[in-house]
mmCIF file of C-alpha atoms in Angstrom:
data_model
loop_
_atom_site.group_PDB
_atom_site.id
_atom_site.type_symbol
_atom_site.label_atom_id
_atom_site.label_comp_id
_atom_site.label_asym_id
_atom_site.label_seq_id
_atom_site.Cartn_x
_atom_site.Cartn_y
_atom_site.Cartn_z
ATOM 1 C CA MET A 1 -8.949 -42.007 -34.750
ATOM 2 C CA THR A 2 -9.120 -40.600 -31.229
ATOM 3 C CA GLY A 3 -10.022 -36.923 -30.986
ATOM 4 C CA THR A 4 -10.435 -36.548 -34.741
ATOM 5 C CA THR A 5 -13.355 -35.986 -37.069
ATOM 6 C CA THR A 6 -12.615 -37.344 -40.559
ATOM 7 C CA THR A 7 -14.593 -36.205 -43.587
ATOM 8 C CA ARG A 8 -14.094 -36.420 -47.352
ATOM 9 C CA THR A 9 -13.441 -33.489 -49.637
ATOM 10 C CA ALA A 10 -14.848 -33.193 -53.135
ATOM 11 C CA SER A 11 -11.647 -34.756 -54.486
ATOM 12 C CA GLY A 12 -12.018 -37.730 -52.169
ATOM 13 C CA THR A 13 -9.005 -36.981 -49.968
ATOM 14 C CA ALA A 14 -9.267 -37.315 -46.212
ATOM 15 C CA SER A 15 -9.941 -34.127 -44.243
ATOM 16 C CA ARG A 16 -9.407 -34.167 -40.470
ATOM 17 C CA THR A 17 -11.159 -30.970 -39.471
ATOM 18 C CA ARG A 18 -10.514 -31.463 -35.754
ATOM 19 C CA ALA A 19 -7.161 -33.247 -35.861
ATOM 20 C CA ARG A 20 -4.904 -32.530 -32.912
ATOM 21 C CA ALA A 21 -1.495 -31.242 -34.006
ATOM 22 C CA VAL A 22 1.330 -32.218 -31.657
ATOM 23 C CA PHE A 23 5.033 -31.365 -31.541
ATOM 24 C CA THR A 24 7.276 -34.427 -31.641
ATOM 25 C CA GLY A 25 10.641 -32.930 -32.644
ATOM 26 C CA ILE A 26 12.587 -29.682 -32.228
ATOM 27 C CA GLY A 27 15.579 -28.328 -34.145
ATOM 28 C CA VAL A 28 17.272 -25.077 -33.134
ATOM 29 C CA ALA A 29 19.936 -22.811 -34.591
ATOM 30 C CA ALA A 30 20.205 -19.649 -32.528
ATOM 31 C CA PRO A 31 22.551 -16.959 -31.297
ATOM 32 C CA GLY A 32 24.332 -18.527 -28.368
ATOM 33 C CA ALA A 33 24.283 -22.159 -29.460
ATOM 34 C CA LEU A 34 23.650 -24.543 -32.328
ATOM 35 C CA GLY A 35 21.340 -27.387 -31.342
ATOM 36 C CA THR A 36 18.253 -27.562 -29.138
ATOM 37 C CA GLU A 37 19.689 -28.810 -25.865
ATOM 38 C CA GLU A 38 22.817 -26.663 -26.178
ATOM 39 C CA TRP A 39 20.707 -23.543 -26.768
ATOM 40 C CA TRP A 40 18.287 -24.388 -23.953
ATOM 41 C CA ALA A 41 21.114 -24.889 -21.450
ATOM 42 C CA ALA A 42 22.740 -21.602 -22.519
ATOM 43 C CA THR A 43 19.382 -19.822 -22.204
ATOM 44 C CA LEU A 44 18.778 -21.089 -18.686
ATOM 45 C CA ARG A 45 22.299 -19.968 -17.768
ATOM 46 C CA GLY A 46 21.520 -16.528 -19.147
ATOM 47 C CA GLU A 47 24.327 -16.613 -21.716
ATOM 48 C CA SER A 48 23.960 -13.985 -24.415
ATOM 49 C CA GLY A 49 24.544 -14.648 -28.101
ATOM 50 C CA ILE A 50 24.687 -10.921 -28.909
ATOM 51 C CA GLY A 51 27.975 -9.375 -29.945
ATOM 52 C CA PRO A 52 29.784 -7.242 -32.528
ATOM 53 C CA VAL A 53 29.868 -8.077 -36.229
ATOM 54 C CA THR A 54 32.975 -10.157 -36.970
ATOM 55 C CA ASP A 55 32.378 -11.199 -40.599
ATOM 56 C CA PHE A 56 33.110 -7.802 -42.137
ATOM 57 C CA ASP A 57 33.929 -4.221 -41.211
ATOM 58 C CA ALA A 58 30.630 -2.917 -39.857
ATOM 59 C CA SER A 59 31.947 0.497 -38.808
ATOM 60 C CA GLY A 60 29.892 2.082 -41.569
ATOM 61 C CA HIS A 61 26.779 0.620 -39.959
ATOM 62 C CA GLY A 62 27.456 2.431 -36.702
ATOM 63 C CA GLY A 63 29.105 -0.534 -34.949
ATOM 64 C CA VAL A 64 25.725 -2.165 -34.374
ATOM 65 C CA LEU A 65 25.523 -5.435 -32.436
ATOM 66 C CA VAL A 66 23.948 -8.615 -33.823
ATOM 67 C CA GLY A 67 22.877 -12.064 -32.692
ATOM 68 C CA ARG A 68 24.899 -14.657 -34.622
ATOM 69 C CA VAL A 69 24.744 -18.483 -34.612
ATOM 70 C CA PRO A 70 28.183 -19.586 -33.349
ATOM 71 C CA GLY A 71 30.385 -22.344 -34.704
ATOM 72 C CA PHE A 72 28.255 -23.129 -37.740
ATOM 73 C CA GLU A 73 30.276 -25.268 -40.173
ATOM 74 C CA PRO A 74 27.837 -26.421 -42.877
ATOM 75 C CA GLU A 75 30.500 -28.389 -44.752
ATOM 76 C CA LYS A 76 30.614 -30.766 -41.761
ATOM 77 C CA LEU A 77 26.846 -31.036 -41.413
ATOM 78 C CA LEU A 78 25.477 -31.144 -44.976
ATOM 79 C CA PRO A 79 26.263 -33.000 -48.208
ATOM 80 C CA GLY A 80 28.816 -31.139 -50.322
ATOM 81 C CA ARG A 81 26.474 -31.032 -53.319
ATOM 82 C CA LEU A 82 24.135 -28.702 -51.390
ATOM 83 C CA LEU A 83 26.731 -26.077 -50.535
ATOM 84 C CA PRO A 84 27.057 -24.373 -53.965
ATOM 85 C CA GLN A 85 23.285 -23.971 -54.261
ATOM 86 C CA THR A 86 22.381 -22.700 -50.798
ATOM 87 C CA ASP A 87 22.593 -19.487 -48.808
ATOM 88 C CA ARG A 88 23.514 -19.519 -45.127
ATOM 89 C CA VAL A 89 19.842 -19.239 -44.153
ATOM 90 C CA THR A 90 18.954 -22.414 -46.056
ATOM 91 C CA ARG A 91 21.910 -24.281 -44.605
ATOM 92 C CA LEU A 92 20.747 -23.348 -41.116
ATOM 93 C CA ALA A 93 17.220 -24.484 -41.999
ATOM 94 C CA LEU A 94 18.411 -27.817 -43.404
ATOM 95 C CA VAL A 95 20.442 -28.539 -40.270
ATOM 96 C CA ALA A 96 17.557 -27.581 -37.972
ATOM 97 C CA ALA A 97 15.133 -29.751 -39.970
ATOM 98 C CA GLN A 98 17.574 -32.638 -39.774
ATOM 99 C CA GLU A 99 17.823 -32.253 -35.993
ATOM 100 C CA ALA A 100 14.036 -32.018 -35.609
ATOM 101 C CA LEU A 101 13.446 -35.196 -37.623
ATOM 102 C CA ALA A 102 16.094 -37.069 -35.653
ATOM 103 C CA ASP A 103 14.630 -35.797 -32.383
ATOM 104 C CA ALA A 104 11.190 -37.032 -33.451
ATOM 105 C CA GLY A 105 12.580 -40.403 -34.522
ATOM 106 C CA ALA A 106 10.831 -39.880 -37.853
ATOM 107 C CA ASP A 107 12.458 -41.305 -40.978
ATOM 108 C CA PRO A 108 10.830 -39.749 -44.059
ATOM 109 C CA ALA A 109 11.796 -42.841 -46.068
ATOM 110 C CA ASP A 110 9.310 -44.820 -43.983
ATOM 111 C CA LEU A 111 6.385 -42.419 -44.486
ATOM 112 C CA PRO A 112 4.077 -41.722 -47.452
ATOM 113 C CA GLU A 113 5.652 -38.867 -49.412
ATOM 114 C CA TYR A 114 2.353 -37.088 -50.117
ATOM 115 C CA ALA A 115 1.443 -37.123 -46.407
ATOM 116 C CA MET A 116 4.524 -35.060 -45.470
ATOM 117 C CA SER A 117 4.911 -31.293 -45.883
ATOM 118 C CA ALA A 118 7.323 -28.476 -45.227
ATOM 119 C CA VAL A 119 5.859 -25.141 -44.136
ATOM 120 C CA THR A 120 8.296 -22.366 -43.255
ATOM 121 C CA SER A 121 8.397 -18.618 -42.858
ATOM 122 C CA ASN A 122 11.098 -16.285 -44.093
ATOM 123 C CA ALA A 123 11.159 -12.502 -44.249
ATOM 124 C CA THR A 124 14.315 -11.926 -46.278
ATOM 125 C CA GLY A 125 15.345 -14.912 -48.390
ATOM 126 C CA GLY A 126 18.959 -15.747 -49.225
ATOM 127 C CA PHE A 127 20.425 -12.251 -48.878
ATOM 128 C CA GLU A 128 24.098 -13.167 -48.690
ATOM 129 C CA PHE A 129 23.912 -15.482 -51.714
ATOM 130 C CA THR A 130 22.077 -13.065 -53.968
ATOM 131 C CA HIS A 131 24.210 -10.071 -53.038
ATOM 132 C CA ARG A 132 27.363 -12.034 -53.838
ATOM 133 C CA GLU A 133 25.972 -13.011 -57.231
ATOM 134 C CA ILE A 134 24.824 -9.471 -58.018
ATOM 135 C CA ARG A 135 28.347 -8.289 -57.265
ATOM 136 C CA LYS A 136 29.641 -10.870 -59.753
ATOM 137 C CA LEU A 137 27.146 -9.653 -62.359
ATOM 138 C CA TRP A 138 28.425 -6.089 -62.217
ATOM 139 C CA THR A 139 32.133 -6.849 -61.837
ATOM 140 C CA GLU A 140 32.673 -10.099 -63.774
ATOM 141 C CA GLY A 141 29.726 -10.348 -66.153
ATOM 142 C CA PRO A 142 26.580 -12.488 -66.396
ATOM 143 C CA LYS A 143 28.419 -15.693 -67.271
ATOM 144 C CA ARG A 144 29.960 -15.711 -63.794
ATOM 145 C CA VAL A 145 26.589 -15.625 -62.009
ATOM 146 C CA SER A 146 25.597 -18.933 -60.405
ATOM 147 C CA VAL A 147 22.691 -20.758 -62.013
ATOM 148 C CA TYR A 148 21.432 -21.373 -58.472
ATOM 149 C CA GLU A 149 20.744 -17.646 -58.110
ATOM 150 C CA SER A 150 17.414 -18.420 -59.793
ATOM 151 C CA PHE A 151 16.091 -19.841 -56.515
ATOM 152 C CA ALA A 152 18.684 -19.494 -53.720
ATOM 153 C CA TRP A 153 17.514 -15.931 -52.991
ATOM 154 C CA PHE A 154 13.813 -16.751 -52.799
ATOM 155 C CA TYR A 155 11.645 -16.632 -49.661
ATOM 156 C CA ALA A 156 10.362 -20.136 -50.392
ATOM 157 C CA VAL A 157 13.801 -21.721 -50.763
ATOM 158 C CA ASN A 158 13.875 -23.235 -47.251
ATOM 159 C CA THR A 159 10.562 -24.982 -47.824
ATOM 160 C CA GLY A 160 11.743 -26.187 -51.216
ATOM 161 C CA GLN A 161 15.123 -27.509 -50.131
ATOM 162 C CA ILE A 162 13.718 -29.277 -47.065
ATOM 163 C CA SER A 163 10.977 -30.851 -49.187
ATOM 164 C CA ILE A 164 13.443 -32.051 -51.832
ATOM 165 C CA ARG A 165 15.980 -33.412 -49.378
ATOM 166 C CA HIS A 166 13.442 -35.442 -47.418
ATOM 167 C CA GLY A 167 11.018 -36.397 -50.176
ATOM 168 C CA MET A 168 8.123 -34.388 -48.759
ATOM 169 C CA ARG A 169 5.647 -33.970 -51.584
ATOM 170 C CA GLY A 170 2.551 -32.975 -49.613
ATOM 171 C CA ALA A 171 0.999 -29.507 -49.509
ATOM 172 C CA GLY A 172 3.864 -27.240 -48.471
ATOM 173 C CA GLY A 173 3.960 -23.505 -48.084
ATOM 174 C CA VAL A 174 5.870 -20.382 -47.127
ATOM 175 C CA LEU A 175 4.569 -17.446 -45.066
ATOM 176 C CA VAL A 176 5.990 -13.926 -45.366
ATOM 177 C CA SER A 177 4.732 -11.772 -42.501
ATOM 178 C CA ASP A 178 7.946 -10.679 -40.792
ATOM 179 C CA GLN A 179 8.055 -11.565 -37.068
ATOM 180 C CA ALA A 180 4.529 -12.979 -37.059
ATOM 181 C CA GLY A 181 5.481 -15.477 -39.750
ATOM 182 C CA GLY A 182 7.122 -17.835 -37.268
ATOM 183 C CA LEU A 183 3.694 -18.483 -35.762
ATOM 184 C CA ASP A 184 1.759 -18.236 -39.017
ATOM 185 C CA ALA A 185 3.827 -21.137 -40.371
ATOM 186 C CA LEU A 186 2.709 -23.325 -37.475
ATOM 187 C CA GLY A 187 -0.917 -22.375 -37.964
ATOM 188 C CA HIS A 188 -0.674 -23.198 -41.660
ATOM 189 C CA ALA A 189 1.047 -26.520 -40.923
ATOM 190 C CA ARG A 190 -1.795 -27.467 -38.595
ATOM 191 C CA ARG A 191 -4.166 -26.708 -41.461
ATOM 192 C CA THR A 192 -2.292 -29.146 -43.726
ATOM 193 C CA LEU A 193 -2.635 -31.860 -41.097
ATOM 194 C CA ARG A 194 -6.363 -31.198 -40.814
ATOM 195 C CA LYS A 195 -6.643 -31.613 -44.579
ATOM 196 C CA GLY A 196 -5.196 -35.106 -44.413
ATOM 197 C CA GLY A 197 -1.455 -34.724 -43.868
ATOM 198 C CA SER A 198 0.388 -36.782 -41.285
ATOM 199 C CA LEU A 199 3.613 -34.874 -40.626
ATOM 200 C CA ALA A 200 4.992 -31.409 -41.327
ATOM 201 C CA VAL A 201 8.340 -29.731 -40.817
ATOM 202 C CA ALA A 202 7.269 -26.259 -39.717
ATOM 203 C CA GLY A 203 8.739 -23.099 -38.238
ATOM 204 C CA ALA A 204 11.158 -20.364 -39.261
ATOM 205 C CA LEU A 205 14.860 -19.663 -39.727
ATOM 206 C CA GLU A 206 16.347 -16.314 -40.749
ATOM 207 C CA SER A 207 19.780 -14.986 -41.692
ATOM 208 C CA ALA A 208 20.334 -11.611 -43.351
ATOM 209 C CA LEU A 209 23.392 -10.130 -41.676
ATOM 210 C CA ASP A 210 25.661 -9.415 -44.640
ATOM 211 C CA PRO A 211 26.398 -5.683 -45.242
ATOM 212 C CA TRP A 212 23.283 -5.166 -47.365
ATOM 213 C CA GLY A 213 21.082 -7.236 -45.089
ATOM 214 C CA LEU A 214 22.271 -5.403 -41.999
ATOM 215 C CA ALA A 215 21.587 -2.070 -43.695
ATOM 216 C CA ALA A 216 18.067 -3.287 -44.480
ATOM 217 C CA HIS A 217 17.494 -4.224 -40.830
ATOM 218 C CA LEU A 218 18.701 -0.833 -39.649
ATOM 219 C CA SER A 219 16.597 1.108 -42.144
ATOM 220 C CA SER A 220 13.509 0.695 -39.953
ATOM 221 C CA GLY A 221 15.015 2.968 -37.331
ATOM 222 C CA ASP A 222 13.826 0.620 -34.580
ATOM 223 C CA HIS A 223 17.198 -0.912 -33.759
ATOM 224 C CA SER A 224 19.492 -0.195 -30.861
ATOM 225 C CA ARG A 225 22.753 1.646 -31.466
ATOM 226 C CA SER A 226 24.219 0.523 -28.146
ATOM 227 C CA SER A 227 27.677 -1.025 -28.209
ATOM 228 C CA ASP A 228 27.157 -2.904 -24.928
ATOM 229 C CA PRO A 229 25.677 -6.416 -25.399
ATOM 230 C CA ARG A 230 24.262 -6.313 -21.866
ATOM 231 C CA THR A 231 22.084 -3.269 -22.472
ATOM 232 C CA ALA A 232 21.536 -3.209 -26.241
ATOM 233 C CA PHE A 233 18.147 -4.958 -26.193
ATOM 234 C CA LEU A 234 15.964 -4.218 -23.169
ATOM 235 C CA PRO A 235 12.249 -4.727 -23.912
ATOM 236 C CA PHE A 236 9.859 -3.526 -21.193
ATOM 237 C CA ASP A 237 12.767 -1.700 -19.514
ATOM 238 C CA SER A 238 12.903 2.066 -18.956
ATOM 239 C CA ARG A 239 16.182 2.105 -20.929
ATOM 240 C CA ALA A 240 14.672 0.418 -24.012
ATOM 241 C CA SER A 241 15.992 2.051 -27.171
ATOM 242 C CA GLY A 242 15.415 -0.504 -29.913
ATOM 243 C CA ALA A 243 16.081 -4.091 -30.893
ATOM 244 C CA VAL A 244 19.165 -6.029 -31.949
ATOM 245 C CA PRO A 245 18.934 -7.865 -35.294
ATOM 246 C CA GLY A 246 19.870 -11.524 -35.303
ATOM 247 C CA GLU A 247 19.753 -14.795 -37.195
ATOM 248 C CA GLY A 248 18.418 -18.252 -36.425
ATOM 249 C CA GLY A 249 15.167 -19.732 -35.221
ATOM 250 C CA ALA A 250 13.594 -23.152 -34.824
ATOM 251 C CA LEU A 251 11.907 -25.854 -36.866
ATOM 252 C CA PHE A 252 9.520 -28.459 -35.506
ATOM 253 C CA ILE A 253 8.002 -31.767 -36.411
ATOM 254 C CA LEU A 254 4.281 -31.216 -36.160
ATOM 255 C CA GLU A 255 2.167 -34.357 -36.479
ATOM 256 C CA ASP A 256 -1.405 -35.471 -36.371
ATOM 257 C CA ALA A 257 -1.671 -36.919 -32.856
ATOM 258 C CA ALA A 258 -3.138 -40.198 -34.085
ATOM 259 C CA HIS A 259 -0.319 -40.597 -36.597
ATOM 260 C CA ALA A 260 2.304 -39.871 -33.934
ATOM 261 C CA GLY A 261 0.784 -42.562 -31.727
ATOM 262 C CA GLU A 262 0.558 -45.101 -34.526
ATOM 263 C CA ARG A 263 4.212 -44.763 -35.498
ATOM 264 C CA GLY A 264 5.353 -44.799 -31.857
ATOM 265 C CA ALA A 265 6.747 -41.278 -31.585
ATOM 266 C CA ARG A 266 9.396 -41.212 -28.872
ATOM 267 C CA GLN A 267 7.930 -38.086 -27.219
ATOM 268 C CA VAL A 268 5.275 -35.437 -27.522
ATOM 269 C CA TYR A 269 6.397 -32.008 -26.315
ATOM 270 C CA GLY A 270 2.972 -30.457 -26.492
ATOM 271 C CA GLU A 271 -0.030 -29.615 -28.613
ATOM 272 C CA LEU A 272 -0.696 -26.646 -30.896
ATOM 273 C CA ALA A 273 -4.024 -26.032 -29.221
ATOM 274 C CA GLY A 274 -4.834 -22.578 -30.583
ATOM 275 C CA TYR A 275 -3.750 -20.194 -33.321
ATOM 276 C CA ALA A 276 -4.991 -16.873 -34.651
ATOM 277 C CA ALA A 277 -3.781 -13.992 -36.800
ATOM 278 C CA THR A 278 -5.038 -10.405 -37.102
ATOM 279 C CA PHE A 279 -4.058 -7.135 -38.765
ATOM 280 C CA ASP A 280 -3.675 -3.753 -37.134
ATOM 281 C CA PRO A 281 -6.034 -0.998 -38.280
ATOM 282 C CA PRO A 282 -4.599 1.671 -40.603
ATOM 283 C CA PRO A 283 -2.681 4.585 -39.043
ATOM 284 C CA GLY A 284 -5.001 7.161 -37.558
ATOM 285 C CA SER A 285 -7.793 4.667 -36.931
ATOM 286 C CA PRO A 286 -9.552 4.897 -33.543
ATOM 287 C CA ARG A 287 -9.501 1.093 -33.323
ATOM 288 C CA PRO A 288 -6.835 -0.495 -31.072
ATOM 289 C CA PRO A 289 -3.919 -2.608 -32.354
ATOM 290 C CA GLY A 290 -4.800 -6.196 -33.210
ATOM 291 C CA LEU A 291 -2.440 -8.087 -30.870
ATOM 292 C CA GLU A 292 -4.888 -8.472 -27.985
ATOM 293 C CA ARG A 293 -7.591 -9.664 -30.365
ATOM 294 C CA ALA A 294 -5.193 -12.240 -31.834
ATOM 295 C CA ALA A 295 -4.480 -13.552 -28.333
ATOM 296 C CA ARG A 296 -8.175 -13.778 -27.462
ATOM 297 C CA LEU A 297 -8.961 -15.558 -30.733
ATOM 298 C CA ALA A 298 -6.139 -18.057 -30.159
ATOM 299 C CA LEU A 299 -7.429 -18.719 -26.645
ATOM 300 C CA ALA A 300 -10.926 -19.270 -28.014
ATOM 301 C CA ASP A 301 -9.528 -21.607 -30.667
ATOM 302 C CA ALA A 302 -7.889 -23.607 -27.872
ATOM 303 C CA GLY A 303 -11.037 -23.630 -25.753
ATOM 304 C CA ALA A 304 -9.103 -21.813 -23.034
ATOM 305 C CA GLY A 305 -9.381 -18.593 -21.064
ATOM 306 C CA PRO A 306 -6.754 -16.183 -19.742
ATOM 307 C CA GLU A 307 -6.902 -17.949 -16.375
ATOM 308 C CA ASP A 308 -5.558 -21.127 -18.026
ATOM 309 C CA ILE A 309 -2.299 -19.523 -19.205
ATOM 310 C CA ASP A 310 0.761 -20.258 -17.051
ATOM 311 C CA VAL A 311 3.311 -18.155 -18.946
ATOM 312 C CA VAL A 312 3.450 -15.689 -21.839
ATOM 313 C CA PHE A 313 6.289 -15.305 -24.326
ATOM 314 C CA PRO A 314 5.643 -11.796 -25.713
ATOM 315 C CA ASP A 315 6.669 -10.126 -28.945
ATOM 316 C CA ALA A 316 8.930 -7.731 -26.974
ATOM 317 C CA ALA A 317 9.812 -5.175 -29.630
ATOM 318 C CA GLY A 318 12.230 -3.226 -27.453
ATOM 319 C CA THR A 319 10.926 0.219 -28.432
ATOM 320 C CA PRO A 320 8.982 2.208 -25.817
ATOM 321 C CA ALA A 321 5.799 2.774 -27.832
ATOM 322 C CA ARG A 322 5.463 -0.825 -29.006
ATOM 323 C CA ASP A 323 6.349 -2.199 -25.560
ATOM 324 C CA ASP A 324 3.712 0.074 -24.000
ATOM 325 C CA ALA A 325 1.092 -1.205 -26.444
ATOM 326 C CA GLU A 326 1.918 -4.829 -25.752
ATOM 327 C CA ALA A 327 1.987 -4.305 -21.986
ATOM 328 C CA THR A 328 -1.487 -2.772 -22.241
ATOM 329 C CA ALA A 329 -2.726 -5.815 -24.151
ATOM 330 C CA LEU A 330 -1.269 -8.156 -21.515
ATOM 331 C CA ARG A 331 -2.831 -6.186 -18.650
ATOM 332 C CA ASN A 332 -6.194 -6.230 -20.413
ATOM 333 C CA LEU A 333 -5.921 -9.990 -20.797
ATOM 334 C CA PHE A 334 -4.491 -11.024 -17.443
ATOM 335 C CA GLY A 335 -4.651 -8.034 -15.125
ATOM 336 C CA PRO A 336 -1.638 -6.349 -13.485
ATOM 337 C CA TYR A 337 1.128 -8.877 -12.739
ATOM 338 C CA GLY A 338 -1.386 -11.551 -13.662
ATOM 339 C CA VAL A 339 0.903 -14.058 -15.404
ATOM 340 C CA PRO A 340 4.671 -14.676 -15.663
ATOM 341 C CA VAL A 341 6.181 -13.059 -18.764
ATOM 342 C CA SER A 342 9.318 -14.663 -20.192
ATOM 343 C CA VAL A 343 11.566 -12.780 -22.639
ATOM 344 C CA PRO A 344 14.512 -15.050 -23.543
ATOM 345 C CA LYS A 345 15.017 -13.112 -26.795
ATOM 346 C CA THR A 346 16.973 -10.556 -24.740
ATOM 347 C CA LEU A 347 19.801 -13.102 -25.177
ATOM 348 C CA THR A 348 19.448 -13.458 -28.958
ATOM 349 C CA GLY A 349 17.995 -10.262 -30.402
ATOM 350 C CA ARG A 350 15.004 -10.228 -32.727
ATOM 351 C CA LEU A 351 15.361 -12.814 -35.478
ATOM 352 C CA SER A 352 12.504 -11.718 -37.743
ATOM 353 C CA SER A 353 10.250 -14.768 -38.205
ATOM 354 C CA GLY A 354 12.782 -16.917 -36.331
ATOM 355 C CA SER A 355 12.125 -15.232 -32.966
ATOM 356 C CA PRO A 356 8.587 -16.475 -32.248
ATOM 357 C CA ALA A 357 9.567 -19.942 -33.480
ATOM 358 C CA LEU A 358 12.389 -19.901 -30.932
ATOM 359 C CA ASP A 359 9.895 -18.757 -28.284
ATOM 360 C CA VAL A 360 7.724 -21.760 -29.152
ATOM 361 C CA ALA A 361 10.750 -24.000 -28.579
ATOM 362 C CA ALA A 362 11.326 -22.303 -25.209
ATOM 363 C CA ALA A 363 7.675 -22.762 -24.265
ATOM 364 C CA LEU A 364 7.694 -26.473 -25.160
ATOM 365 C CA LEU A 365 10.894 -27.061 -23.200
ATOM 366 C CA ALA A 366 9.456 -25.112 -20.263
ATOM 367 C CA VAL A 367 6.512 -27.520 -20.319
ATOM 368 C CA ARG A 368 8.914 -30.466 -20.400
ATOM 369 C CA ASP A 369 11.271 -29.280 -17.657
ATOM 370 C CA GLY A 370 9.018 -27.240 -15.397
ATOM 371 C CA VAL A 371 11.223 -24.153 -15.628
ATOM 372 C CA VAL A 372 10.718 -20.779 -17.332
ATOM 373 C CA PRO A 373 13.754 -19.047 -18.866
ATOM 374 C CA PRO A 374 14.738 -15.561 -17.702
ATOM 375 C CA ALA A 375 15.274 -12.276 -19.450
ATOM 376 C CA ALA A 376 18.709 -10.733 -19.076
ATOM 377 C CA ASN A 377 19.531 -7.288 -17.692
ATOM 378 C CA LEU A 378 15.965 -5.997 -17.347
ATOM 379 C CA ASP A 379 16.940 -4.167 -14.173
ATOM 380 C CA ARG A 380 14.569 -1.216 -14.563
ATOM 381 C CA PRO A 381 11.138 -2.494 -15.637
ATOM 382 C CA VAL A 382 8.751 0.261 -16.677
ATOM 383 C CA PRO A 383 6.549 0.656 -13.548
ATOM 384 C CA GLY A 384 3.401 1.434 -15.516
ATOM 385 C CA HIS A 385 3.629 -1.847 -17.430
ATOM 386 C CA ARG A 386 2.923 -3.855 -14.255
ATOM 387 C CA LEU A 387 4.256 -7.082 -15.776
ATOM 388 C CA ASP A 388 5.531 -10.109 -13.854
ATOM 389 C CA LEU A 389 8.768 -10.357 -15.818
ATOM 390 C CA VAL A 390 10.902 -13.463 -15.251
ATOM 391 C CA ARG A 391 14.279 -11.813 -14.718
ATOM 392 C CA ASP A 392 17.884 -12.837 -14.105
ATOM 393 C CA LEU A 393 17.237 -16.412 -12.951
ATOM 394 C CA PRO A 394 15.025 -19.232 -14.277
ATOM 395 C CA ARG A 395 11.747 -19.689 -12.449
ATOM 396 C CA GLU A 396 10.576 -23.149 -11.483
ATOM 397 C CA LEU A 397 6.979 -23.418 -12.640
ATOM 398 C CA ARG A 398 4.659 -26.218 -13.688
ATOM 399 C CA VAL A 399 3.680 -25.089 -17.177
ATOM 400 C CA ARG A 400 0.601 -26.707 -18.667
ATOM 401 C CA THR A 401 -0.461 -23.974 -21.113
ATOM 402 C CA ALA A 402 1.594 -21.185 -22.702
ATOM 403 C CA LEU A 403 0.796 -18.227 -24.945
ATOM 404 C CA VAL A 404 3.276 -16.981 -27.565
ATOM 405 C CA LEU A 405 2.766 -13.617 -29.295
ATOM 406 C CA ALA A 406 4.338 -11.985 -32.343
ATOM 407 C CA ARG A 407 3.995 -8.791 -34.380
ATOM 408 C CA GLY A 408 5.455 -8.037 -37.789
ATOM 409 C CA HIS A 409 6.109 -4.808 -39.677
ATOM 410 C CA GLY A 410 3.063 -3.788 -41.650
ATOM 411 C CA GLY A 411 0.521 -4.635 -38.954
ATOM 412 C CA PHE A 412 0.756 -8.432 -38.767
ATOM 413 C CA ASN A 413 -0.182 -10.069 -35.439
ATOM 414 C CA ALA A 414 -0.150 -13.751 -34.521
ATOM 415 C CA ALA A 415 -0.684 -15.816 -31.392
ATOM 416 C CA VAL A 416 -0.459 -19.496 -30.525
ATOM 417 C CA VAL A 417 -1.569 -21.427 -27.480
ATOM 418 C CA LEU A 418 0.563 -24.434 -26.572
ATOM 419 C CA ARG A 419 -0.738 -27.120 -24.250
ATOM 420 C CA ALA A 420 1.093 -29.850 -22.369
ATOM 421 C CA PRO A 421 0.782 -33.333 -23.865
ATOM 422 C CA ARG A 422 -2.158 -35.419 -22.772
ATOM 423 C CA ASP A 423 -1.537 -38.661 -20.927
#
């Protein structure tokens, strides 16, 4: 097996401690567009998916803006039997997984069931479903509550439903680390491949924009109250005043490179060359935040240095203090204006764990197409940040290696290094 060291565990199962994990399929559901190529085209055009809440009267929430997946009609995309038992977030995840598998040309029916896994991240679970059922409990009585409430609300439901639908009985998992979870899921999926798996559906989808979910998002105090979609979310800009909550994300087919070659995968978008996670020190500690250390550890895991990185997709919190801290980490790593910085999430808002997964999709497509997507409306970059922000228009660039960063509430940090496919 080329590029792989195979050993045996105590139980006798194969363990590929140095297996290369490659991306062979992408599925996207995001504010702005449903579907990978549709979203990518909209992103390169600079089309925003941020707008007012239209599903309910959000005046009590201060008229906040959100990023919403448009035109999603699950009854046309999923079997009817799944609709009564799933929340919107799980329906989005099932559709994205379906697209990723089709894109990879991988039919689970043709693969060993115990060699396939689902590894996802979710920070909120099925909010809309559970809040509807709780309302029934208090207004109509317990006999009116759906039996599916027992699992439809749960953080692990996306992993479970994907596994069941596609017969994936290998070592699955779910990661709950807010924004960082979208990268943690990929790191964990790579671990399952190194322990003998062949294929994993991995990534993150989020949706918690019902009245209760939106209130939960806003409770952090870190969200923009702007009513103008063009200026509501401006990370690294002198007008930055918070983030915009959104839904969506991306799921991937991550495979052992040897397995992808053996089954004749139709394409390889890139390799998950490096991954690392760290925690911030407690408040008041003299130690610095852990994001820079996560990036350096991911680079070391990939056998790369800062000089090898062609583009960075940052966490981009959209609040001055957190943007300042991340800009400092990037300057320490690359020097002033040392590397292009792409922030396509200005078009979608922050999607909890879905955002870094979507950034991974953008990075892989940038590798494929030789173009880096722009940020929108960052007209007044903070001078002291000294970042080479890709603004307004896409930038043609041969991307061989990309760095994606994420931070979650509670001090979570994660970083991945993505490398162009080998010949």
